[in-house]
GROMACS .gro file of C-alpha atoms in nm:
model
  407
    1UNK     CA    1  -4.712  -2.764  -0.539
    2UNK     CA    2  -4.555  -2.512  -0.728
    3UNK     CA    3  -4.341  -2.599  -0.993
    4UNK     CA    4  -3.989  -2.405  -1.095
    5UNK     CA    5  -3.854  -2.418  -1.411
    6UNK     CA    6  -3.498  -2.588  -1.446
    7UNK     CA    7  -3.373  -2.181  -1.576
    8UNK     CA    8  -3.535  -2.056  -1.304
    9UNK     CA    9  -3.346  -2.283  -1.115
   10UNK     CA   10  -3.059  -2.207  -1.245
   11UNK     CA   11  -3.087  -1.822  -1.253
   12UNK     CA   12  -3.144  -1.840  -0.875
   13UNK     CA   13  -2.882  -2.024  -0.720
   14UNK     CA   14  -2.632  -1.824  -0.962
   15UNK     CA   15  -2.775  -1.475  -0.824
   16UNK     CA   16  -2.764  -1.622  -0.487
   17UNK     CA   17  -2.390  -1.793  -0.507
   18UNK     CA   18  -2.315  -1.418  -0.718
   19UNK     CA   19  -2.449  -1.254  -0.384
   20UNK     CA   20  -2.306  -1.443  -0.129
   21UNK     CA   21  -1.942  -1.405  -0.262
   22UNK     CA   22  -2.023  -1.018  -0.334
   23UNK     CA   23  -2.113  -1.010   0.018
   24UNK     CA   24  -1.887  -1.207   0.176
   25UNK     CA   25  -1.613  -0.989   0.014
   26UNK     CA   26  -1.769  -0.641   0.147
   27UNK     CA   27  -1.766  -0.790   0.451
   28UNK     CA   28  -1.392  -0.848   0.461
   29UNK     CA   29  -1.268  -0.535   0.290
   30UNK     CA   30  -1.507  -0.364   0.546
   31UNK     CA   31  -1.372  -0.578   0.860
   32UNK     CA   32  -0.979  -0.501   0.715
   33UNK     CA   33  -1.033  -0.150   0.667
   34UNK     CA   34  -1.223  -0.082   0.997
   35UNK     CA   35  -0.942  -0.283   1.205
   36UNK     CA   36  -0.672  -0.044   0.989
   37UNK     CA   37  -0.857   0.243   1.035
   38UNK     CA   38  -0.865   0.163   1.394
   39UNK     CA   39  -0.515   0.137   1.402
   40UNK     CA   40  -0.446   0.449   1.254
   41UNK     CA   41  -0.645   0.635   1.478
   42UNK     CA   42  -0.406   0.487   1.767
   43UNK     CA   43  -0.124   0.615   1.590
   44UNK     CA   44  -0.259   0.942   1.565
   45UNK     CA   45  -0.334   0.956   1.852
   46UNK     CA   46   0.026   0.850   2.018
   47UNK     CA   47   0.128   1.098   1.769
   48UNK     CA   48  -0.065   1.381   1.877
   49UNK     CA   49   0.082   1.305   2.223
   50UNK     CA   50   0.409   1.325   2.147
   51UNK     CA   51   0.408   1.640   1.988
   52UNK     CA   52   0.239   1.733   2.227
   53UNK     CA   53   0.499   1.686   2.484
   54UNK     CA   54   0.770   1.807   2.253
   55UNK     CA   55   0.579   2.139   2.232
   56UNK     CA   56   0.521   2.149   2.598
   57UNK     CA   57   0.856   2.066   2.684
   58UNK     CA   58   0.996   2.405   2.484
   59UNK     CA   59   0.683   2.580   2.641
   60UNK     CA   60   0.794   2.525   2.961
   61UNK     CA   61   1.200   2.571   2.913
   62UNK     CA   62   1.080   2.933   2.673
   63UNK     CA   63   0.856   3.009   3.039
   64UNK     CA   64   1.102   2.906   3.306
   65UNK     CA   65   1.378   3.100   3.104
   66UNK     CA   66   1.127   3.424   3.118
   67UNK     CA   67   1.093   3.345   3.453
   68UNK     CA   68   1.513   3.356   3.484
   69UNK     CA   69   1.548   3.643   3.318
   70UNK     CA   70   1.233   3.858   3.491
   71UNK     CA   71   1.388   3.755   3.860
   72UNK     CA   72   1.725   3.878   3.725
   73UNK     CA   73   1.629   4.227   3.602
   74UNK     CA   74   1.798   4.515   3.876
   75UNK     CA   75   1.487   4.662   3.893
   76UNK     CA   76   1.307   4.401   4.055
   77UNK     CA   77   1.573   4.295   4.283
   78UNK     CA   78   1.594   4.676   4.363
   79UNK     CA   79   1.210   4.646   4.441
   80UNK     CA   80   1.230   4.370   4.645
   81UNK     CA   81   1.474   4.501   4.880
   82UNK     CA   82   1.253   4.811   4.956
   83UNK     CA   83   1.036   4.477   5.171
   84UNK     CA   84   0.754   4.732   5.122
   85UNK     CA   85   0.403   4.604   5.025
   86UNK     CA   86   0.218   4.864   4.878
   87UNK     CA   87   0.533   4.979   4.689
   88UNK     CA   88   0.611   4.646   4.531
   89UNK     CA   89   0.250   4.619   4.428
   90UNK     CA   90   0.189   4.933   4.247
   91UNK     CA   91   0.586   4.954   4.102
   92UNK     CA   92   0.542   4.601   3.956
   93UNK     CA   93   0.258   4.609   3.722
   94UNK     CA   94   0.499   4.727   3.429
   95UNK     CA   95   0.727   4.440   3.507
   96UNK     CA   96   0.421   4.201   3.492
   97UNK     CA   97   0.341   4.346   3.184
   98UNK     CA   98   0.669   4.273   3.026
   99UNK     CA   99   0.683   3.918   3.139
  100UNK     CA  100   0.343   3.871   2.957
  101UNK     CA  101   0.238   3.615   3.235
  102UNK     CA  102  -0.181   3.583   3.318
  103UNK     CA  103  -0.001   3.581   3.675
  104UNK     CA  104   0.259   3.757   3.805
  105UNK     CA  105   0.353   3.744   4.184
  106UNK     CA  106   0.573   3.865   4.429
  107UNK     CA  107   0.698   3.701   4.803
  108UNK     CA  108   0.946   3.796   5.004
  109UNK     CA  109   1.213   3.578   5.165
  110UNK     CA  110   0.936   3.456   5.398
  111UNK     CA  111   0.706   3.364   5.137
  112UNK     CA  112   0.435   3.633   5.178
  113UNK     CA  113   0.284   3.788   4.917
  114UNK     CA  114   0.425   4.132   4.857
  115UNK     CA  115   0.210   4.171   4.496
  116UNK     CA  116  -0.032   3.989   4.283
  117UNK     CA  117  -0.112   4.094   3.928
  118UNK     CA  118  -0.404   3.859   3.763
  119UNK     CA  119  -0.681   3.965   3.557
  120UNK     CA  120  -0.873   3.657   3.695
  121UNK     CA  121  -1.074   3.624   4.055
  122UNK     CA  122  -0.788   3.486   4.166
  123UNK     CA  123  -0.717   3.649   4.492
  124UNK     CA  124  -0.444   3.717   4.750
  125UNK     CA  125  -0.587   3.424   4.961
  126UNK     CA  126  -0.555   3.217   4.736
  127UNK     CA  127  -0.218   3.288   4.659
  128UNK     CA  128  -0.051   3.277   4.906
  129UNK     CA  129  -0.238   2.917   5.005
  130UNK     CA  130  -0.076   2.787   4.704
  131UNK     CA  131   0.253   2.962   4.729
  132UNK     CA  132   0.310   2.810   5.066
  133UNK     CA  133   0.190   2.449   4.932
  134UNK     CA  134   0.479   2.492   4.660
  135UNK     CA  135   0.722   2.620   4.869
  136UNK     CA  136   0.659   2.312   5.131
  137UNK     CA  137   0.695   2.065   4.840
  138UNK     CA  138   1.041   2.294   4.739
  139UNK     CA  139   0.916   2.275   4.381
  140UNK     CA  140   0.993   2.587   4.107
  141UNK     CA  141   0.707   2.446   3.897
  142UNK     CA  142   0.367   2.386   4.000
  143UNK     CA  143  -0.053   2.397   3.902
  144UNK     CA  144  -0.233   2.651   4.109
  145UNK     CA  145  -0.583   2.641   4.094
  146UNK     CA  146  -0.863   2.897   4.248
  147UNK     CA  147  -1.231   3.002   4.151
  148UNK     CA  148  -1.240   2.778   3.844
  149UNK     CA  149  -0.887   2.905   3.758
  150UNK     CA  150  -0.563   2.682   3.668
  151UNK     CA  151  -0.246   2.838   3.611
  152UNK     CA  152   0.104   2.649   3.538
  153UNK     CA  153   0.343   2.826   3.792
  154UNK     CA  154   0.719   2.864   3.753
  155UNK     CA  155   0.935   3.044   4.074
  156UNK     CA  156   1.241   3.192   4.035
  157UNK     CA  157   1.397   3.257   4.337
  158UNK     CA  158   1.557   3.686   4.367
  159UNK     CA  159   1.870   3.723   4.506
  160UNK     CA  160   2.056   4.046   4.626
  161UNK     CA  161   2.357   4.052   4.371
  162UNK     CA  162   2.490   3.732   4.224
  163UNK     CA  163   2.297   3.418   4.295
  164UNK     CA  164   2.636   3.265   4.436
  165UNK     CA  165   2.608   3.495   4.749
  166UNK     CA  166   2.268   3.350   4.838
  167UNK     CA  167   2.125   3.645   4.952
  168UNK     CA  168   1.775   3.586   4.862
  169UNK     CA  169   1.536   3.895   4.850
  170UNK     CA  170   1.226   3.698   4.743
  171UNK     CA  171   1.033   3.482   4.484
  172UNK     CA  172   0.894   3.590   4.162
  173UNK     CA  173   0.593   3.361   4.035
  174UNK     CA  174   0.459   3.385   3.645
  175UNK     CA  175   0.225   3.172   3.569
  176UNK     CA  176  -0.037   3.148   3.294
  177UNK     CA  177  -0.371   3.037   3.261
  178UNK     CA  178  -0.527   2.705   3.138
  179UNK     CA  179  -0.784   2.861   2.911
  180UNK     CA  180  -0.968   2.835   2.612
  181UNK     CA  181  -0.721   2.986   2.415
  182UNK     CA  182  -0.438   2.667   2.519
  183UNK     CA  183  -0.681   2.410   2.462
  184UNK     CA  184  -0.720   2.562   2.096
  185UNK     CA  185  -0.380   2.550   2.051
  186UNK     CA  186  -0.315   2.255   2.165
  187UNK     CA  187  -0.571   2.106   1.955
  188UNK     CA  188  -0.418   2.235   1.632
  189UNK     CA  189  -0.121   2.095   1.738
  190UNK     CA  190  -0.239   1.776   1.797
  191UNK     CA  191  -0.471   1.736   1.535
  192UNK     CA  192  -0.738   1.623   1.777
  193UNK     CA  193  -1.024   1.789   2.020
  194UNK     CA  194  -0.817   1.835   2.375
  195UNK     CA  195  -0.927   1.852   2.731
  196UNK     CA  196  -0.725   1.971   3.025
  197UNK     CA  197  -0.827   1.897   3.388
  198UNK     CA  198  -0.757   1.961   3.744
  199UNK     CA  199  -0.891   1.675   3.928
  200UNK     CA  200  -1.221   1.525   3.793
  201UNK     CA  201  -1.337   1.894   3.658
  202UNK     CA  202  -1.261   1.998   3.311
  203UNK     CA  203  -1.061   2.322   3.308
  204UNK     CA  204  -1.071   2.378   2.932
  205UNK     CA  205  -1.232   2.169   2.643
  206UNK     CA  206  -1.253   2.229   2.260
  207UNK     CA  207  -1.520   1.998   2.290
  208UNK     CA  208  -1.872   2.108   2.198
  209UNK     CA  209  -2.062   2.183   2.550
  210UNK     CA  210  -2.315   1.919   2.504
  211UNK     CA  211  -2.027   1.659   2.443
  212UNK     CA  212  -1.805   1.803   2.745
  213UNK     CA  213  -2.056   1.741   3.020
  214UNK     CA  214  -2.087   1.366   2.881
  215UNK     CA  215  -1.696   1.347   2.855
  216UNK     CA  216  -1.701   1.469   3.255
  217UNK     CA  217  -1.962   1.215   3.329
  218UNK     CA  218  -1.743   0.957   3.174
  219UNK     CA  219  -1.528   0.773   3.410
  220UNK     CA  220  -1.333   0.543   3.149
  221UNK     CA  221  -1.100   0.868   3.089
  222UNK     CA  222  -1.098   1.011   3.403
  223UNK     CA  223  -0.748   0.980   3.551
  224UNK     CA  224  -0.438   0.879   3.497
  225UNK     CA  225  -0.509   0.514   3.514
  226UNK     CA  226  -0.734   0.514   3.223
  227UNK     CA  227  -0.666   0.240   2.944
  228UNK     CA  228  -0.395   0.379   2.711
  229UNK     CA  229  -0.679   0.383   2.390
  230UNK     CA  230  -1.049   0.379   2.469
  231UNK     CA  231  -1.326   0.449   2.252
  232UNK     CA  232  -1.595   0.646   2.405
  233UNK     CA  233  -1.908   0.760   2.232
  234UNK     CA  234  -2.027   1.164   2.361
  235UNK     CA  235  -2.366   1.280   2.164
  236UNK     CA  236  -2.390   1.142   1.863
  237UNK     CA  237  -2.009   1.139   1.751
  238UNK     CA  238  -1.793   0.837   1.844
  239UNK     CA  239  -1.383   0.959   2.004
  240UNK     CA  240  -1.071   0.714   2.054
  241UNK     CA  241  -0.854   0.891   2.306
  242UNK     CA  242  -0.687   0.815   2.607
  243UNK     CA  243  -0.558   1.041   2.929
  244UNK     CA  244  -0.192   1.140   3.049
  245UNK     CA  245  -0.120   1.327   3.368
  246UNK     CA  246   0.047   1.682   3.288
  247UNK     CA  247   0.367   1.719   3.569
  248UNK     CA  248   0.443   1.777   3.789
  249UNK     CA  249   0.246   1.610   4.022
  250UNK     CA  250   0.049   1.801   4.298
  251UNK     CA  251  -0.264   1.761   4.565
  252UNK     CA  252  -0.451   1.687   4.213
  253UNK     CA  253  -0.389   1.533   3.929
  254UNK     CA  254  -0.397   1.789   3.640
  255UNK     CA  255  -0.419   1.561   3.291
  256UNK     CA  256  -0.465   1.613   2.939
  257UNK     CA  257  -0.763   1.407   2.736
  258UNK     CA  258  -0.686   1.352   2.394
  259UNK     CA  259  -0.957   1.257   2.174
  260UNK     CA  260  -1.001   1.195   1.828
  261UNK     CA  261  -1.296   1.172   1.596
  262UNK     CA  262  -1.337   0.850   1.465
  263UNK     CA  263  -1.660   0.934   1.325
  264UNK     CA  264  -1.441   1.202   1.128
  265UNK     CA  265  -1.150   0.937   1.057
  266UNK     CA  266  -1.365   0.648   0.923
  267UNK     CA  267  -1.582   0.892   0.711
  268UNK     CA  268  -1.389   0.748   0.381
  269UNK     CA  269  -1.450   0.437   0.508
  270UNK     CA  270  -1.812   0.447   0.537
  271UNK     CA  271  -1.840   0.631   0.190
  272UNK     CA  272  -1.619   0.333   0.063
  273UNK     CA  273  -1.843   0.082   0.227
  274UNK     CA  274  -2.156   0.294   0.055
  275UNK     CA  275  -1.928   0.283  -0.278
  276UNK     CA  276  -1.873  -0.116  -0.262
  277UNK     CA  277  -2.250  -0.172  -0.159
  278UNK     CA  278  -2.350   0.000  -0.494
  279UNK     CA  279  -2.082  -0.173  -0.678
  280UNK     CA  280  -2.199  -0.506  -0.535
  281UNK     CA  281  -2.584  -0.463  -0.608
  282UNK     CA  282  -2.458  -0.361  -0.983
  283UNK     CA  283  -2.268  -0.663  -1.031
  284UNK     CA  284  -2.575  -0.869  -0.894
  285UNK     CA  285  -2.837  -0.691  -1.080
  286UNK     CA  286  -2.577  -0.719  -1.443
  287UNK     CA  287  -2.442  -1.046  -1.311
  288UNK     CA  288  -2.838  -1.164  -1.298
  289UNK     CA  289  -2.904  -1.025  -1.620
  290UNK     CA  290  -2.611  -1.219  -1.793
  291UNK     CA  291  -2.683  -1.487  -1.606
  292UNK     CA  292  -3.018  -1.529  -1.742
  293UNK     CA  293  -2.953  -1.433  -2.056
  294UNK     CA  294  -2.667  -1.744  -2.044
  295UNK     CA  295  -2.911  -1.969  -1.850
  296UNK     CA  296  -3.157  -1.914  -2.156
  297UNK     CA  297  -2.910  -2.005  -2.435
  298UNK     CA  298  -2.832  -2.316  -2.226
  299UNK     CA  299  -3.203  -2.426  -2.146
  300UNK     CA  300  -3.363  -2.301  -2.480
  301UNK     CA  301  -3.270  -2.613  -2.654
  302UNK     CA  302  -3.392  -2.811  -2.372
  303UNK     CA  303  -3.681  -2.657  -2.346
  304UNK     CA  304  -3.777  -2.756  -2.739
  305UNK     CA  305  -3.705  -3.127  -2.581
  306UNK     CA  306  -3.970  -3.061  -2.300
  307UNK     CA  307  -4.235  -2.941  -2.590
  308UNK     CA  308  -4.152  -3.208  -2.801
  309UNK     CA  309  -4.152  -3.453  -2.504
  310UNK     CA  310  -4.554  -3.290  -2.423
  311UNK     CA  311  -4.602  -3.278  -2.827
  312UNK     CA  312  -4.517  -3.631  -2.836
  313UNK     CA  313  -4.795  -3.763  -2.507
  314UNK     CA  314  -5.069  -3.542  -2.725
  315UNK     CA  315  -4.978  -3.800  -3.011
  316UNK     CA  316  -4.816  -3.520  -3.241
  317UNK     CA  317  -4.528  -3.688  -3.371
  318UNK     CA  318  -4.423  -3.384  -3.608
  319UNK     CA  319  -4.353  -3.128  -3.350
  320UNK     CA  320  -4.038  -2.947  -3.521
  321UNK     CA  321  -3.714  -2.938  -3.251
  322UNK     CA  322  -3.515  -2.711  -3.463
  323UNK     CA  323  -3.191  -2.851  -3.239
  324UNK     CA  324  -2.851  -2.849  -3.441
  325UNK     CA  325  -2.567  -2.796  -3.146
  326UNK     CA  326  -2.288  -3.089  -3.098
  327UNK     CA  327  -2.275  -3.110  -2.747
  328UNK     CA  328  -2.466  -3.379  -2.502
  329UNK     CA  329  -2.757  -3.188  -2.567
  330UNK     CA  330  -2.796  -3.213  -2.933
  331UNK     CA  331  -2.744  -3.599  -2.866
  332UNK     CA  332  -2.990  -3.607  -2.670
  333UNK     CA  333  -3.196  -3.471  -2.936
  334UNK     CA  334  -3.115  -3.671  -3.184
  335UNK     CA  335  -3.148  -3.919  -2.987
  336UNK     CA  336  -3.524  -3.828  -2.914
  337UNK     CA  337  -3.609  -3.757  -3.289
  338UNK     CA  338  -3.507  -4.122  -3.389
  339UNK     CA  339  -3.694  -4.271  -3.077
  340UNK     CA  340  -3.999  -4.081  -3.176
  341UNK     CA  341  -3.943  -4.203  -3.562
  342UNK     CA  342  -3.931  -4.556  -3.449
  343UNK     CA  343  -4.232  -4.466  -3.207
  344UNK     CA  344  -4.429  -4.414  -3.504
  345UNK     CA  345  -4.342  -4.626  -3.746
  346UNK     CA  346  -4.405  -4.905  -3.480
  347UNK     CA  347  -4.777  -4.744  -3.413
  348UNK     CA  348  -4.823  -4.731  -3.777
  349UNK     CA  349  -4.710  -5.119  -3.821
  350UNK     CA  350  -4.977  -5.170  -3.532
  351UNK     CA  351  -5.275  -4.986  -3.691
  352UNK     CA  352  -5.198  -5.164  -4.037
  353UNK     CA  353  -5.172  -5.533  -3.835
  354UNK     CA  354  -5.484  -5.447  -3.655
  355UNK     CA  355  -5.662  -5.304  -4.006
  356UNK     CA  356  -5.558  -5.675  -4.166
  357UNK     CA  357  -5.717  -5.846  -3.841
  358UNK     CA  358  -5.990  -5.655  -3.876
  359UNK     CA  359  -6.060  -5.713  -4.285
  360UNK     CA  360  -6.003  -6.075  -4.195
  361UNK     CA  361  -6.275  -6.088  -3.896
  362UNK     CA  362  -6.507  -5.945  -4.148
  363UNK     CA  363  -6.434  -6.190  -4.368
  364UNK     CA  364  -6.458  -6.473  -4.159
  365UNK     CA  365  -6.848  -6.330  -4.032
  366UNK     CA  366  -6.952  -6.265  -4.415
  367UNK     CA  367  -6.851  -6.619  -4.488
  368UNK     CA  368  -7.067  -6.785  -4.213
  369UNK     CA  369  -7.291  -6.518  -4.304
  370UNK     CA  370  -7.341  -6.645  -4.640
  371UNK     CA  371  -7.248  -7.006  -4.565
  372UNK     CA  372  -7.570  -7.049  -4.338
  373UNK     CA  373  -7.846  -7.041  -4.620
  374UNK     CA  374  -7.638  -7.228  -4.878
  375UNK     CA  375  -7.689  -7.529  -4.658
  376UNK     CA  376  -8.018  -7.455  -4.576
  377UNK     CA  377  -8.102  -7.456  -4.976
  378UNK     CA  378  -7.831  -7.774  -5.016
  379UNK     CA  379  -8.034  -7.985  -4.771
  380UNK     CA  380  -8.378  -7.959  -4.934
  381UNK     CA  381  -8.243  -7.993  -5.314
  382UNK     CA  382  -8.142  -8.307  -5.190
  383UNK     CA  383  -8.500  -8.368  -5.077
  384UNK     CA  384  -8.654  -8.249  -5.369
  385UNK     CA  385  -8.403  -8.503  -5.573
  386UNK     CA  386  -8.528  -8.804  -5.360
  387UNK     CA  387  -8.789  -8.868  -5.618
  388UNK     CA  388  -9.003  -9.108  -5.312
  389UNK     CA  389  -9.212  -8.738  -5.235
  390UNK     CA  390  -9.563  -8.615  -5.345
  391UNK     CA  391  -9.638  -8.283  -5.490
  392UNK     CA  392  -9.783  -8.099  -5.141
  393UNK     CA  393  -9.405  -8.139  -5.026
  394UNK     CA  394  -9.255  -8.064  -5.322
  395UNK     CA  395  -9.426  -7.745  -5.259
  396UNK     CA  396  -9.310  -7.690  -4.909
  397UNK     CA  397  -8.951  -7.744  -4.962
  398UNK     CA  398  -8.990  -7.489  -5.274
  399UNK     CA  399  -9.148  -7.237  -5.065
  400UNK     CA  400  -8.841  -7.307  -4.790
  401UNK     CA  401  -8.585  -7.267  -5.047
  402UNK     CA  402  -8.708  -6.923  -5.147
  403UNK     CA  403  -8.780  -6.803  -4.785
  404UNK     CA  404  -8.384  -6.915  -4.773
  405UNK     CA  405  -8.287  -6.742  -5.019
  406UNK     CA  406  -8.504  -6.410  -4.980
  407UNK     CA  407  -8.286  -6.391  -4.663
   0.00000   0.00000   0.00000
């Protein structure tokens, strides 16, 4: 069996109560600080979506006031009243410069397609597919989309003089792009990665490649009726975000994933945690050393008692304790040394009563010893004074008596 020393003991279940506590309390700074942390990603995040919308909504007053003020010019209304196709396309490419649009478009009263200036794929077909959608749905804002293209579309009807006549000559259309260049912008505004969609496909992403086609394989963001904050893990980087849909509503849902790094966000936290973790195993390691160092001036004294205790069963009754504190332990001490003194004054009593028995048994043999001839030599001098004997026997008790007393 092995045996453990009472400072041993000691030492141990200190380090181990010194532990537990240390790690008990990492453990809830760590839980409090990941729940906050998790809270203020949510703000940030509701934050980044609502200056979001307060960007978008000047975005979209500054575009629809272009718009206004494009449909307005004399020169286009004096275009549009010329009804002829060829003409309107090639005279309008300065005024779709000006307007600065990725789109710029021309119908006629009808709704036909007069001109189309895009530096995209985005064809004729196309729109004039998605003019006549918006046009059904009598909306002046709307998302086209075409050969991996989105645009945000604002009409602005043309009329012939003031729009109080309602003469109308035609529609102008600007619309620009959902690109690369928005979804950076939009993610310095927010604060956070973006990612715009049309549908279940992912228009524009500042997300690394790798982590976009896992965000478009992810179905817990996808839509409009995804959970306000989710946390969703894409490579090796953790994201809290959450999904709103981008109006106005259309065939296809166009929304806007927000998502932001919590990886990034809980960095101090994990170098805190690293921090604490260090600070903890220093105040075990120094709390063990004073510990033992406190355990030793406690058990020292003790310890002398032990020796003297082991002294003491060897028969050394002079083993020196060198114990002078006041508390139970010097007592106890004291209380030893005088037990030991009367231990050995009692043995010496005993070997001194059992020297005198011993002198005395000695005596009492030497005694008998010597008694045992005397009587042997008393007996025949009383013989040998009986005068009633001849000489022959006088001789044999003479020659007993010395044989007696040569023994």
């Amino acid at each position: 069996m092995v045996k453990i020393r009472l400072r041993t003991k000691f030492l141990l279940s200190l380090i181990f109560t010194t532990a537990a506590l240390t790690g008990t309390s990492l453990l809830i700074v760590q839980s409090y600080a990941g729940k906050h942390a998790r809270q203020d990603i949510d703000e940030q995040v509701e934050n980044s979506l609502v200056t979001f919308h307060q960007f978008a909504q000047q975005r979209q007053r500054m575009l629809a006031q272009s718009a206004e003020i494009a449909a307005s010019q004399p020169n286009v209304k004096a275009l549009m009243s010329t009804q002829h196709g060829p003409t309107i396309q090639d005279a309008s490419s300065d005024f779709s410069v000006m307007a600065g649009a990725d789109l710029f478009l021309l119908a006629n009263a009808t709704g036909k397609v007069m001109a189309l200036h895009t530096a995209t794929d985005f064809n004729r077909e196309l729109a004039q597919a998605s003019l006549s959608g918006t046009l059904g749905r009598r909306q002046s804002r709307d998302w086209w989309f075409g050969s991996g293209h989105l645009y945000e579309v604002y009409l602005q009807p043309i009329y012939f003089g003031s729009p109080l006549n309602q003469v109308l000559l035609g529609v102008l259309v600007t619309g620009f792009e959902v690109d690369q260049r928005l979804a950076t912008g939009m993610a310095r505004i927010a604060l956070s990665q973006v990612a715009f969609r049309y549908g279940t496909s992912i228009i524009a992403s500042t997300l690394a490649p790798d982590q976009q086609n896992e965000l478009a394989a992810h179905d817990v963001l996808a839509g409009v009726r995804a959970p306000r904050m989710q946390q969703v893990r894409l490579g090796a980087e953790s994201f809290i975000g959450t999904t709103v849909e981008l109006p106005p509503s259309g065939t296809q849902a166009v929304t806007l994933t927000v998502l932001k790094s919590h990886d990034a966000s809980t960095l101090f936290l994990r170098n805190m945690n690293r921090l604490l973790l260090v600070v903890g195993l220093a105040a075990v390691v120094s709390g063990g050393c004073l510990i033992f160092v406190i355990s030793d001036t406690f058990t020292r004294p003790l310890a002398k008692v032990v020796s003297g205790v082991q002294a003491l069963e060897k028969g050394d009754f002079g083993y020196p304790l060198n114990v002078h504190s006041r508390d139970e332990l010097g007592e106890v001490t004291s209380a030893f040394e005088r037990m030991r003194r009367t231990l050995h004054d009692s043995q010496q009593n005993l070997l001194h009563a059992e020297r005198l028995a011993t002198i005395g048994r000695m005596a009492s043999s030497i005694s008998h010893d010597l008694r045992h001839p005397l009587t042997t030599v008393l007996a025949y001098a009383e013989i040998l004074s009986e005068g009633d004997i001849d000489e022959g026997q006088r001789k044999d008790v003479y020659r007993e008596i010395r044989l007696s007393v040569n023994k």
